[in-house]
Coordinates of C-alpha atoms and ligand atoms in Angstrom, one line a residue:
M1 CA 6.6 25.9 11.4
T2 CA 5.3 29.4 11.4
D3 CA 3.5 30.8 14.5
Q4 CA 0.3 31.2 12.5
N5 CA 0.5 27.5 11.4
L6 CA 1.2 26.4 15.0
N7 CA -1.7 28.4 16.4
A8 CA -4.1 26.9 13.9
V9 CA -3.0 23.4 14.9
F10 CA -3.3 24.2 18.6
R11 CA -6.8 25.7 18.0
S12 CA -7.9 22.5 16.2
L13 CA -6.7 20.4 19.1
D14 CA -8.3 22.7 21.6
E15 CA -11.8 21.7 20.8
R16 CA -13.6 23.5 23.7
G17 CA -11.6 26.7 23.3
T18 CA -10.2 26.6 26.8
G19 CA -6.6 27.5 25.9
N20 CA -5.5 24.1 27.1
V21 CA -4.8 20.8 25.3
S22 CA -4.3 17.5 27.1
R23 CA -1.3 15.5 26.1
S24 CA -3.4 12.4 25.5
A25 CA -5.6 14.4 23.0
L26 CA -2.5 15.2 21.0
V27 CA -1.4 11.6 21.0
E28 CA -4.9 10.4 20.1
R29 CA -5.2 12.9 17.2
L30 CA -1.9 11.8 15.9
S31 CA -2.8 8.1 16.2
M32 CA -6.1 8.8 14.4
A33 CA -4.0 10.2 11.5
G34 CA -1.9 7.0 11.6
V35 CA 1.1 8.6 13.2
Q36 CA 2.3 6.5 16.1
L37 CA 4.3 7.9 19.0
D38 CA 7.1 5.3 18.5
D39 CA 7.7 6.9 15.1
P40 CA 11.5 7.7 14.8
R41 CA 10.6 11.2 13.4
L42 CA 8.9 12.0 16.8
E43 CA 11.8 11.0 19.0
G44 CA 12.2 14.6 20.3
L45 CA 8.5 15.0 20.9
R46 CA 8.3 11.7 22.7
E47 CA 11.0 12.6 25.1
R48 CA 9.6 16.1 25.8
L49 CA 5.9 15.2 25.9
D50 CA 5.9 12.8 28.9
V51 CA 2.5 11.3 28.5
T52 CA 2.4 10.4 32.2
N53 CA 2.3 14.1 33.0
R54 CA -1.4 15.1 33.4
A55 CA -0.8 18.9 33.3
P56 CA -2.4 20.2 30.1
L57 CA -0.4 21.9 27.4
R58 CA -0.7 25.7 26.8
S59 CA 0.0 27.2 23.4
S60 CA 3.5 28.2 24.5
T61 CA 4.5 24.8 25.8
F62 CA 3.0 23.2 22.8
A63 CA 5.3 25.1 20.5
S64 CA 8.4 24.1 22.4
L65 CA 7.4 20.5 22.3
L66 CA 7.1 20.2 18.6
D67 CA 10.5 21.4 17.4
N68 CA 11.7 19.2 14.6
G69 CA 8.6 16.9 14.6
G70 CA 6.4 20.0 14.1
S71 CA 5.8 19.7 10.4
L72 CA 4.8 16.1 10.7
V73 CA 2.4 16.9 13.6
S74 CA 0.9 19.8 11.8
R75 CA 0.4 17.8 8.5
A76 CA -1.1 14.9 10.5
I77 CA -3.6 17.1 12.3
K78 CA -4.5 19.1 9.3
G79 CA -5.2 15.9 7.3
D80 CA -2.3 16.7 4.9
L81 CA -0.9 13.1 4.8
V82 CA -1.3 10.8 1.8
I83 CA -4.4 9.1 3.3
P84 CA -6.1 12.2 4.8
D85 CA -8.9 10.4 6.6
F86 CA -6.9 7.6 8.0
A87 CA -9.5 6.9 10.7
A88 CA -12.1 6.1 8.1
F89 CA -9.6 4.0 6.2
T90 CA -8.6 2.1 9.3
K91 CA -12.3 1.3 10.1
E92 CA -12.8 -0.2 6.7
V93 CA -9.5 -2.2 6.8
R94 CA -10.4 -3.6 10.2
E95 CA -13.8 -4.6 9.0
L96 CA -12.3 -6.3 5.9
A97 CA -9.6 -8.0 8.1
G98 CA -12.4 -9.4 10.3
Q99 CA -14.3 -10.8 7.3
V100 CA -11.2 -12.4 5.9
R101 CA -10.3 -14.0 9.2
Q102 CA -13.3 -16.3 8.6
V103 CA -11.6 -17.8 5.6
N104 CA -10.0 -21.0 6.6
D105 CA -9.0 -22.8 3.5
G106 CA -5.5 -23.9 2.5
A107 CA -2.6 -25.7 4.2
V108 CA 0.6 -24.6 5.9
A109 CA 3.8 -25.3 4.0
D110 CA 5.4 -28.5 5.3
Y111 CA 8.5 -29.1 3.2
I112 CA 10.5 -28.2 6.3
P113 CA 9.3 -28.8 9.9
Q114 CA 9.9 -25.2 11.1
L115 CA 7.3 -24.0 8.7
A116 CA 4.9 -26.9 9.4
R117 CA 5.0 -25.9 13.1
V118 CA 3.8 -22.3 12.7
P119 CA 0.3 -21.9 14.3
E120 CA -1.9 -22.2 11.2
D121 CA -4.4 -19.6 12.4
S122 CA -1.8 -16.8 12.7
Y123 CA -3.0 -13.7 11.0
A124 CA -1.7 -10.2 10.6
V125 CA -2.5 -7.2 8.4
A126 CA -0.2 -4.2 8.4
V127 CA -0.2 -1.0 6.5
C128 CA 2.4 1.7 6.2
T129 CA 2.0 4.8 3.9
I130 CA 4.6 6.9 2.2
D131 CA 4.0 9.4 4.9
G132 CA 4.6 6.8 7.6
Q133 CA 1.0 6.4 8.7
R134 CA 0.8 2.9 10.2
L135 CA -1.9 0.4 11.1
S136 CA -1.4 -3.1 12.4
I137 CA -4.0 -5.7 13.1
G138 CA -3.6 -9.2 14.7
D139 CA -0.3 -11.0 15.1
S140 CA 1.7 -8.1 13.6
D141 CA 4.6 -8.4 16.0
T142 CA 5.1 -12.1 15.5
R143 CA 8.3 -13.1 13.5
F144 CA 8.2 -15.1 10.4
T145 CA 10.8 -15.8 7.7
L146 CA 11.0 -13.9 4.5
Q147 CA 11.3 -17.0 2.3
S148 CA 10.5 -16.0 -1.3
S149 CA 9.7 -12.4 -0.2
C150 CA 13.5 -11.9 -0.1
K151 CA 13.6 -12.1 -3.9
P152 CA 12.7 -8.5 -4.6
F153 CA 15.4 -7.4 -2.2
L154 CA 18.1 -9.6 -3.7
Y155 CA 17.1 -8.4 -7.2
A156 CA 17.1 -4.7 -6.0
A157 CA 20.5 -5.1 -4.4
A158 CA 21.9 -6.7 -7.6
L159 CA 20.5 -3.8 -9.7
E160 CA 22.1 -1.2 -7.3
E161 CA 25.5 -2.9 -7.5
H162 CA 25.6 -3.9 -11.2
G163 CA 22.9 -2.0 -13.1
E164 CA 20.1 -3.3 -15.2
H165 CA 22.1 -4.3 -18.2
K166 CA 24.6 -6.6 -16.3
V167 CA 21.9 -8.2 -14.1
H168 CA 19.7 -9.0 -17.0
A169 CA 22.6 -10.6 -18.8
H170 CA 22.2 -13.3 -16.2
V171 CA 18.4 -13.4 -15.6
G172 CA 15.4 -12.8 -17.8
R173 CA 12.3 -10.8 -17.0
E174 CA 9.4 -12.9 -18.3
P175 CA 7.0 -14.9 -16.2
S176 CA 8.0 -18.5 -16.5
G177 CA 4.4 -19.9 -16.7
M178 CA 5.7 -22.7 -14.5
S179 CA 6.1 -23.4 -10.8
F180 CA 8.6 -21.3 -8.8
N181 CA 11.1 -24.1 -8.5
E182 CA 10.6 -25.7 -11.9
L183 CA 13.8 -27.2 -13.3
T184 CA 13.7 -25.0 -16.4
L185 CA 15.5 -22.1 -18.0
N186 CA 14.6 -19.8 -20.8
R187 CA 15.8 -20.1 -24.4
Q188 CA 19.0 -18.3 -23.6
G189 CA 19.7 -20.8 -20.8
L190 CA 19.0 -18.2 -18.1
P191 CA 16.4 -18.2 -15.3
H192 CA 13.1 -16.7 -16.5
N193 CA 13.0 -13.9 -13.9
P194 CA 14.4 -12.9 -10.5
M195 CA 11.2 -13.7 -8.6
I196 CA 11.5 -17.5 -9.0
N197 CA 14.1 -19.7 -7.2
A198 CA 16.5 -20.0 -10.1
G199 CA 16.5 -16.2 -10.6
A200 CA 17.0 -15.5 -6.9
I201 CA 19.9 -18.0 -6.8
M202 CA 21.3 -16.0 -9.7
T203 CA 20.9 -12.6 -8.1
S204 CA 22.4 -14.0 -4.8
S205 CA 25.5 -15.1 -6.8
L206 CA 26.0 -11.6 -8.1
L207 CA 26.0 -9.7 -4.8
R208 CA 29.2 -8.3 -3.2
R209 CA 31.5 -10.9 -4.4
D210 CA 34.4 -8.7 -3.2
L211 CA 33.4 -9.3 0.4
P212 CA 34.1 -12.2 2.8
T213 CA 31.1 -14.4 3.5
A214 CA 30.1 -12.9 6.8
D215 CA 30.4 -9.3 5.4
R216 CA 28.3 -10.3 2.4
L217 CA 25.6 -11.4 4.8
E218 CA 25.9 -8.3 6.9
Y219 CA 25.5 -6.2 3.7
L220 CA 22.2 -7.9 2.9
T221 CA 20.8 -7.7 6.4
S222 CA 21.8 -4.1 6.7
L223 CA 20.1 -3.3 3.4
V224 CA 16.8 -4.9 4.5
S225 CA 17.1 -3.3 7.9
A226 CA 17.5 0.1 6.3
L227 CA 14.3 -0.6 4.3
A228 CA 12.7 -1.3 7.6
A229 CA 13.6 2.0 9.3
R230 CA 16.8 0.4 10.7
E231 CA 15.0 -2.2 12.7
R232 CA 17.4 -5.0 13.8
L233 CA 16.8 -8.1 11.9
S234 CA 17.5 -11.6 12.9
L235 CA 18.2 -14.8 11.0
N236 CA 16.4 -18.0 11.9
A237 CA 19.2 -20.6 12.2
A238 CA 16.9 -23.6 12.4
V239 CA 15.1 -22.6 9.2
W240 CA 18.5 -21.9 7.5
H241 CA 19.7 -25.5 8.4
S242 CA 16.4 -27.0 7.3
E243 CA 16.4 -25.2 4.0
R244 CA 19.9 -26.4 3.3
E245 CA 19.1 -30.0 4.2
S246 CA 16.0 -30.1 2.0
A247 CA 17.5 -28.2 -0.9
D248 CA 17.9 -30.9 -3.6
R249 CA 15.8 -28.9 -6.1
N250 CA 17.7 -25.6 -5.4
F251 CA 21.0 -27.5 -5.9
A252 CA 19.7 -29.0 -9.1
L253 CA 18.7 -25.6 -10.3
A254 CA 22.1 -24.2 -9.6
H255 CA 23.9 -27.0 -11.3
H256 CA 21.6 -26.8 -14.3
M257 CA 22.4 -23.1 -14.5
R258 CA 26.1 -23.7 -14.2
E259 CA 26.0 -26.4 -16.9
R260 CA 24.3 -23.9 -19.2
G261 CA 26.9 -21.2 -18.4
A262 CA 24.3 -18.8 -16.9
F263 CA 26.5 -17.7 -14.0
P264 CA 29.4 -15.2 -14.3
P265 CA 32.8 -16.9 -14.2
G266 CA 34.1 -18.1 -10.8
I267 CA 30.8 -18.6 -9.0
E268 CA 30.7 -21.4 -6.5
I269 CA 27.5 -23.2 -5.9
R270 CA 27.5 -24.0 -2.2
P271 CA 28.3 -20.5 -0.9
T272 CA 25.8 -19.0 -3.4
L273 CA 23.1 -21.3 -2.1
D274 CA 24.0 -20.7 1.5
Y275 CA 23.6 -17.0 0.8
Y276 CA 20.3 -17.5 -0.8
F277 CA 19.1 -19.7 2.2
S278 CA 20.2 -16.9 4.6
A279 CA 18.1 -14.4 2.7
C280 CA 15.1 -16.8 2.9
S281 CA 15.7 -17.3 6.6
M282 CA 15.7 -13.6 7.6
E283 CA 13.0 -12.9 10.1
V284 CA 10.6 -9.9 10.0
T285 CA 7.2 -9.1 11.4
A286 CA 4.2 -7.9 9.4
R287 CA 4.7 -4.5 10.9
S288 CA 8.3 -4.2 9.8
M289 CA 7.5 -5.7 6.4
A290 CA 4.9 -2.9 5.9
T291 CA 7.7 -0.4 6.6
I292 CA 9.9 -2.2 4.0
G293 CA 7.0 -2.1 1.5
A294 CA 6.4 1.6 2.2
T295 CA 10.0 2.3 1.3
L296 CA 9.4 0.7 -2.0
A297 CA 6.1 2.6 -2.5
N298 CA 8.0 5.8 -1.7
G299 CA 10.6 5.3 -4.5
G300 CA 13.3 4.0 -2.2
V301 CA 13.3 6.5 0.6
C302 CA 12.2 5.1 4.0
P303 CA 9.3 7.2 5.2
L304 CA 10.1 6.8 8.9
T305 CA 13.8 7.7 8.7
G306 CA 14.0 9.7 5.5
E307 CA 17.0 7.6 4.4
R308 CA 17.4 6.9 0.7
V309 CA 18.0 3.2 0.6
L310 CA 17.5 2.3 -3.0
C311 CA 17.4 4.5 -6.1
D312 CA 14.1 5.2 -7.9
E313 CA 15.2 3.3 -11.0
T314 CA 15.8 0.2 -9.0
I315 CA 12.4 0.5 -7.4
K316 CA 10.7 0.9 -10.7
N317 CA 12.3 -2.3 -12.0
T318 CA 11.7 -4.2 -8.8
L319 CA 8.0 -3.3 -8.7
S320 CA 7.6 -4.1 -12.4
M321 CA 9.0 -7.5 -11.8
M322 CA 6.7 -8.0 -8.7
Y323 CA 3.8 -7.0 -10.8
S324 CA 4.4 -9.5 -13.5
C325 CA 6.0 -12.4 -11.6
G326 CA 5.5 -12.0 -7.9
M327 CA 2.6 -14.3 -7.1
Y328 CA 3.9 -17.6 -8.3
D329 CA 1.6 -19.2 -10.9
Y330 CA -1.1 -16.8 -10.0
S331 CA 0.8 -13.7 -11.1
G332 CA -1.2 -13.0 -14.2
E333 CA -4.5 -13.5 -12.5
F334 CA -3.4 -11.3 -9.6
A335 CA -2.2 -8.5 -11.9
F336 CA -5.6 -8.7 -13.6
C337 CA -7.9 -8.9 -10.6
V338 CA -5.9 -6.9 -8.0
G339 CA -3.6 -4.8 -10.2
I340 CA -0.9 -4.1 -7.5
P341 CA 2.7 -5.2 -7.5
A342 CA 3.1 -7.9 -4.9
K343 CA 5.4 -10.8 -3.7
S344 CA 4.3 -13.7 -1.7
A345 CA 6.2 -16.5 0.0
V346 CA 5.6 -19.9 1.5
S347 CA 5.8 -18.5 5.0
G348 CA 2.4 -17.0 4.2
V349 CA 3.3 -13.4 3.7
V350 CA 2.0 -11.3 0.9
L351 CA 3.8 -7.9 0.4
A352 CA 1.7 -5.6 -1.8
V353 CA 2.9 -2.1 -2.8
V354 CA 0.7 0.7 -4.1
P355 CA 3.3 3.1 -5.6
N356 CA 3.2 6.6 -4.1
V357 CA 0.6 5.5 -1.5
M358 CA 1.4 2.7 0.8
S359 CA 2.2 -1.0 1.3
V360 CA -0.2 -3.6 2.6
V361 CA 1.2 -6.7 4.2
V362 CA -0.9 -9.8 5.1
W363 CA 0.6 -12.7 6.9
S364 CA -1.4 -15.9 7.3
P365 CA 0.4 -19.2 6.8
K366 CA -2.3 -21.3 5.1
L367 CA -1.5 -21.5 1.4
D368 CA -3.5 -22.3 -1.7
A369 CA -2.4 -24.7 -4.5
C370 CA -0.2 -22.0 -6.1
G371 CA 1.6 -21.3 -2.8
N372 CA 0.0 -18.0 -2.0
S373 CA -1.5 -17.2 1.4
V374 CA -5.3 -17.8 1.0
R375 CA -6.2 -15.0 3.4
G376 CA -3.5 -12.8 1.8
V377 CA -5.1 -13.1 -1.6
A378 CA -8.6 -12.8 -0.2
F379 CA -7.7 -9.7 1.7
L380 CA -6.1 -7.9 -1.2
K381 CA -9.0 -8.8 -3.5
G382 CA -11.4 -7.3 -0.9
L383 CA -9.2 -4.2 -0.5
V384 CA -9.4 -3.3 -4.2
G385 CA -13.1 -4.2 -4.2
R386 CA -13.6 -1.3 -1.7
F387 CA -10.9 1.1 -2.7
S388 CA -9.8 2.3 -6.1
L389 CA -6.2 1.0 -5.8
H390 CA -6.0 -1.3 -8.9
N391 CA -3.4 0.1 -11.3
Y392 CA -6.1 0.9 -13.8
D393 CA -8.9 2.0 -11.6
S394 CA -8.1 5.6 -12.5
L395 CA -9.6 4.9 -15.9
L396 CA -13.0 4.1 -14.4
D397 CA -15.7 6.3 -13.2
T398 CA -16.0 4.0 -10.2
K399 CA -18.0 4.1 -7.0
K400 CA -15.1 2.8 -5.1
R401 CA -13.5 5.1 -2.6
D402 CA -10.1 6.6 -3.2
P403 CA -8.3 6.6 0.2
R404 CA -6.0 9.4 -1.1
R405 CA -9.0 11.8 -1.0
L406 CA -11.2 13.0 1.7
R407 CA -14.6 11.4 2.0
N408 CA -16.4 14.4 0.6
A409 CA -14.0 14.6 -2.3
V410 CA -14.5 11.0 -3.5
L411 CA -16.8 12.1 -6.3
S412 CA -15.2 12.9 -9.5
D413 CA -14.4 16.6 -10.1
H414 CA -16.9 16.4 -13.0
T415 CA -19.7 15.8 -10.5
Y416 CA -18.9 18.9 -8.6
H417 CA -18.4 21.0 -11.7
A418 CA -21.8 19.9 -13.0
I419 CA -23.6 20.7 -9.7
Y420 CA -21.9 24.1 -9.5
A421 CA -22.6 24.9 -13.1
A422 CA -26.3 24.0 -12.6
S423 CA -26.4 26.2 -9.5
I424 CA -25.3 29.3 -11.5
G425 CA -27.3 28.3 -14.6
D426 CA -24.2 27.7 -16.8
V427 CA -25.7 25.5 -19.5
S428 CA -22.6 25.6 -21.7
E429 CA -20.5 24.1 -18.9
L430 CA -23.0 21.3 -18.6
R431 CA -22.8 20.7 -22.3
R432 CA -19.0 20.5 -22.1
L433 CA -19.3 18.0 -19.3
V434 CA -21.7 15.9 -21.2
A435 CA -19.2 15.9 -24.1
H436 CA -16.7 14.4 -21.6
G437 CA -19.2 11.6 -21.0
H438 CA -20.3 12.8 -17.6
D439 CA -23.7 11.5 -16.3
L440 CA -25.7 14.5 -15.2
N441 CA -27.7 12.3 -12.8
K442 CA -24.7 12.0 -10.5
A443 CA -25.3 13.4 -7.0
D444 CA -22.9 14.7 -4.3
Y445 CA -22.4 13.2 -0.9
D446 CA -25.8 14.6 0.2
G447 CA -27.6 13.3 -2.8
R448 CA -27.9 16.7 -4.4
T449 CA -28.0 16.6 -8.2
P450 CA -27.6 19.4 -10.8
L451 CA -31.4 19.4 -11.2
H452 CA -31.9 20.1 -7.4
L453 CA -29.6 23.1 -7.6
A454 CA -30.9 24.5 -10.9
S455 CA -34.5 24.2 -9.5
A456 CA -33.8 25.8 -6.1
E457 CA -32.0 28.7 -7.8
G458 CA -34.8 29.1 -10.4
H459 CA -32.7 28.6 -13.6
S460 CA -35.5 27.5 -16.0
E461 CA -33.3 27.2 -19.0
T462 CA -30.9 24.9 -17.1
V463 CA -33.8 22.8 -15.8
Q464 CA -35.2 22.6 -19.3
Y465 CA -31.8 21.5 -20.6
L466 CA -31.4 18.8 -17.9
L467 CA -34.9 17.5 -18.6
H468 CA -34.0 17.3 -22.3
Q469 CA -31.0 15.4 -21.4
K470 CA -33.4 12.8 -19.8
V471 CA -32.1 13.1 -16.3
C472 CA -34.3 11.6 -13.7
P473 CA -37.0 14.3 -13.0
A474 CA -37.5 13.4 -9.3
P475 CA -34.2 12.4 -7.6
I476 CA -34.4 12.4 -3.8
D477 CA -31.6 14.0 -1.7
R478 CA -30.5 12.9 1.7
W479 CA -33.2 15.0 3.4
G480 CA -36.0 13.5 1.2
N481 CA -36.3 16.5 -1.1
T482 CA -37.0 16.4 -4.8
P483 CA -36.2 19.3 -7.2
L484 CA -39.9 20.1 -7.3
A485 CA -40.0 20.4 -3.5
D486 CA -36.9 22.7 -3.7
A487 CA -38.5 24.8 -6.4
T488 CA -41.8 25.1 -4.4
R489 CA -39.9 26.0 -1.2
H490 CA -38.0 28.8 -2.9
G491 CA -41.0 30.1 -4.9
Q492 CA -39.6 29.3 -8.3
D493 CA -42.9 29.0 -10.2
A494 CA -41.6 28.8 -13.7
V495 CA -39.4 25.8 -12.7
R496 CA -42.3 24.2 -10.8
T497 CA -44.3 24.2 -14.0
L498 CA -41.5 22.6 -16.0
L499 CA -41.0 19.9 -13.4
A500 CA -44.6 19.2 -12.9
A501 CA -45.0 18.7 -16.7
A502 CA -42.0 16.3 -16.7
A503 CA -43.2 14.2 -13.8
Ligands
LIG1 N1 13.2 -21.2 0.7 C1 12.3 -21.6 -0.3 C2 12.9 -22.3 -1.4 O1 13.9 -21.8 -2.0 C3 11.5 -20.4 -0.7 C4 10.2 -20.8 -1.2 C5 9.2 -19.7 -1.4 O2 8.9 -19.0 -0.5 O3 8.7 -19.7 -2.5 O4 12.5 -23.3 -1.8

């Protein structure tokens, strides 16, 4: 980082201009930006900072602290991360999480006792962005099993090893329109897609057949751990045994697939299913799952370690499959209403991925009739209700906030162009904007409209044009002023006459 850059960051932290910055102020500003001190990228800073030391930092010590973490610290403090106003985003997410906590419908999965025993009111929301900004609410450090949410990882691993062509010679990519464990195959005798049980049993069978059983397992846990910034992952042995004991349907699916010749030659059913149950029994927390999702959102590079774990083509295919098939029999509805690739599981987790932005994980074990977490679906619907995160929201001139932009930049560029054009009396620019379908009534954050600006600046021709365009003649800005009041205050008599006539 250049000295100039460093000085600017220091000055921004030194709010009173004393030449000193407290260590806690630095940590707090980072945390407001969503950058936590336990971030692996800040290892050096964490060691050197020593938060227990109350001595303030001077500009010279500040520089020596930053070292490698410098560019992350500077970007966080300057608001240059993907969600620039992370504090405002956090506030809204917390508010929404509080509302959704009140939702109490649904029932915990009880096909195995280990799931039935999970406290039904458990609830966590976790976010991780592609810049590693993190937010965790509720039981975000409680472990739960991946269950069906292992399916995207099994599929991704199969794609990495064999490529799309070979994998899809054994599994389709259409929603099945039927329950996740339905005893059915597509017209070619293959599982409909990799997000349902038959498909995940198939992708399990394809993985690292060259390795002994224990190494095959280690390969998968190591892959998922790399997605989660190298966090150590555990396997829940009790869940594994229970899954295996209650797996008649999964055995039936595997036998049905073998009968139809769906597997590659030489596949054995029992080890394949054992592998699949191991994947289902891997334990994560909402917080670690959010890191995993952020790696997917980031095209396969883990934002916290910088490690490329999966290639971008694999991510594209995996997210496409999650988008069309990830939410059981609710996948089409979810793609329509929420418009974000997601995968849910009977353990009550929903992993949602907003490509190039972030992942959002909700864990709450009570499920609806389709098998999706009730609070998970409610939260994600609420989130796209507040923020323009639906895949096709970019087509709308919506009032929803885009967390990728600063609060005062949420208005479309057209709104700013129109206000600026009015302030300099540029009628032809206003005409061009109207041709783009822009509504000239649109105001900025302060409620200022093109008519306010044109009136205050005394541009009669522009005022006339706007009135001809039938804009509201008396909009009120945030200080209670109308264009007429502005024209009066600035002594614009010609404009006053026009506005008075239009009133
Ligand atoms: N282990 C479960 C099964 O294969 C996964 C169910 C799920 O999460 O959909 O039946």
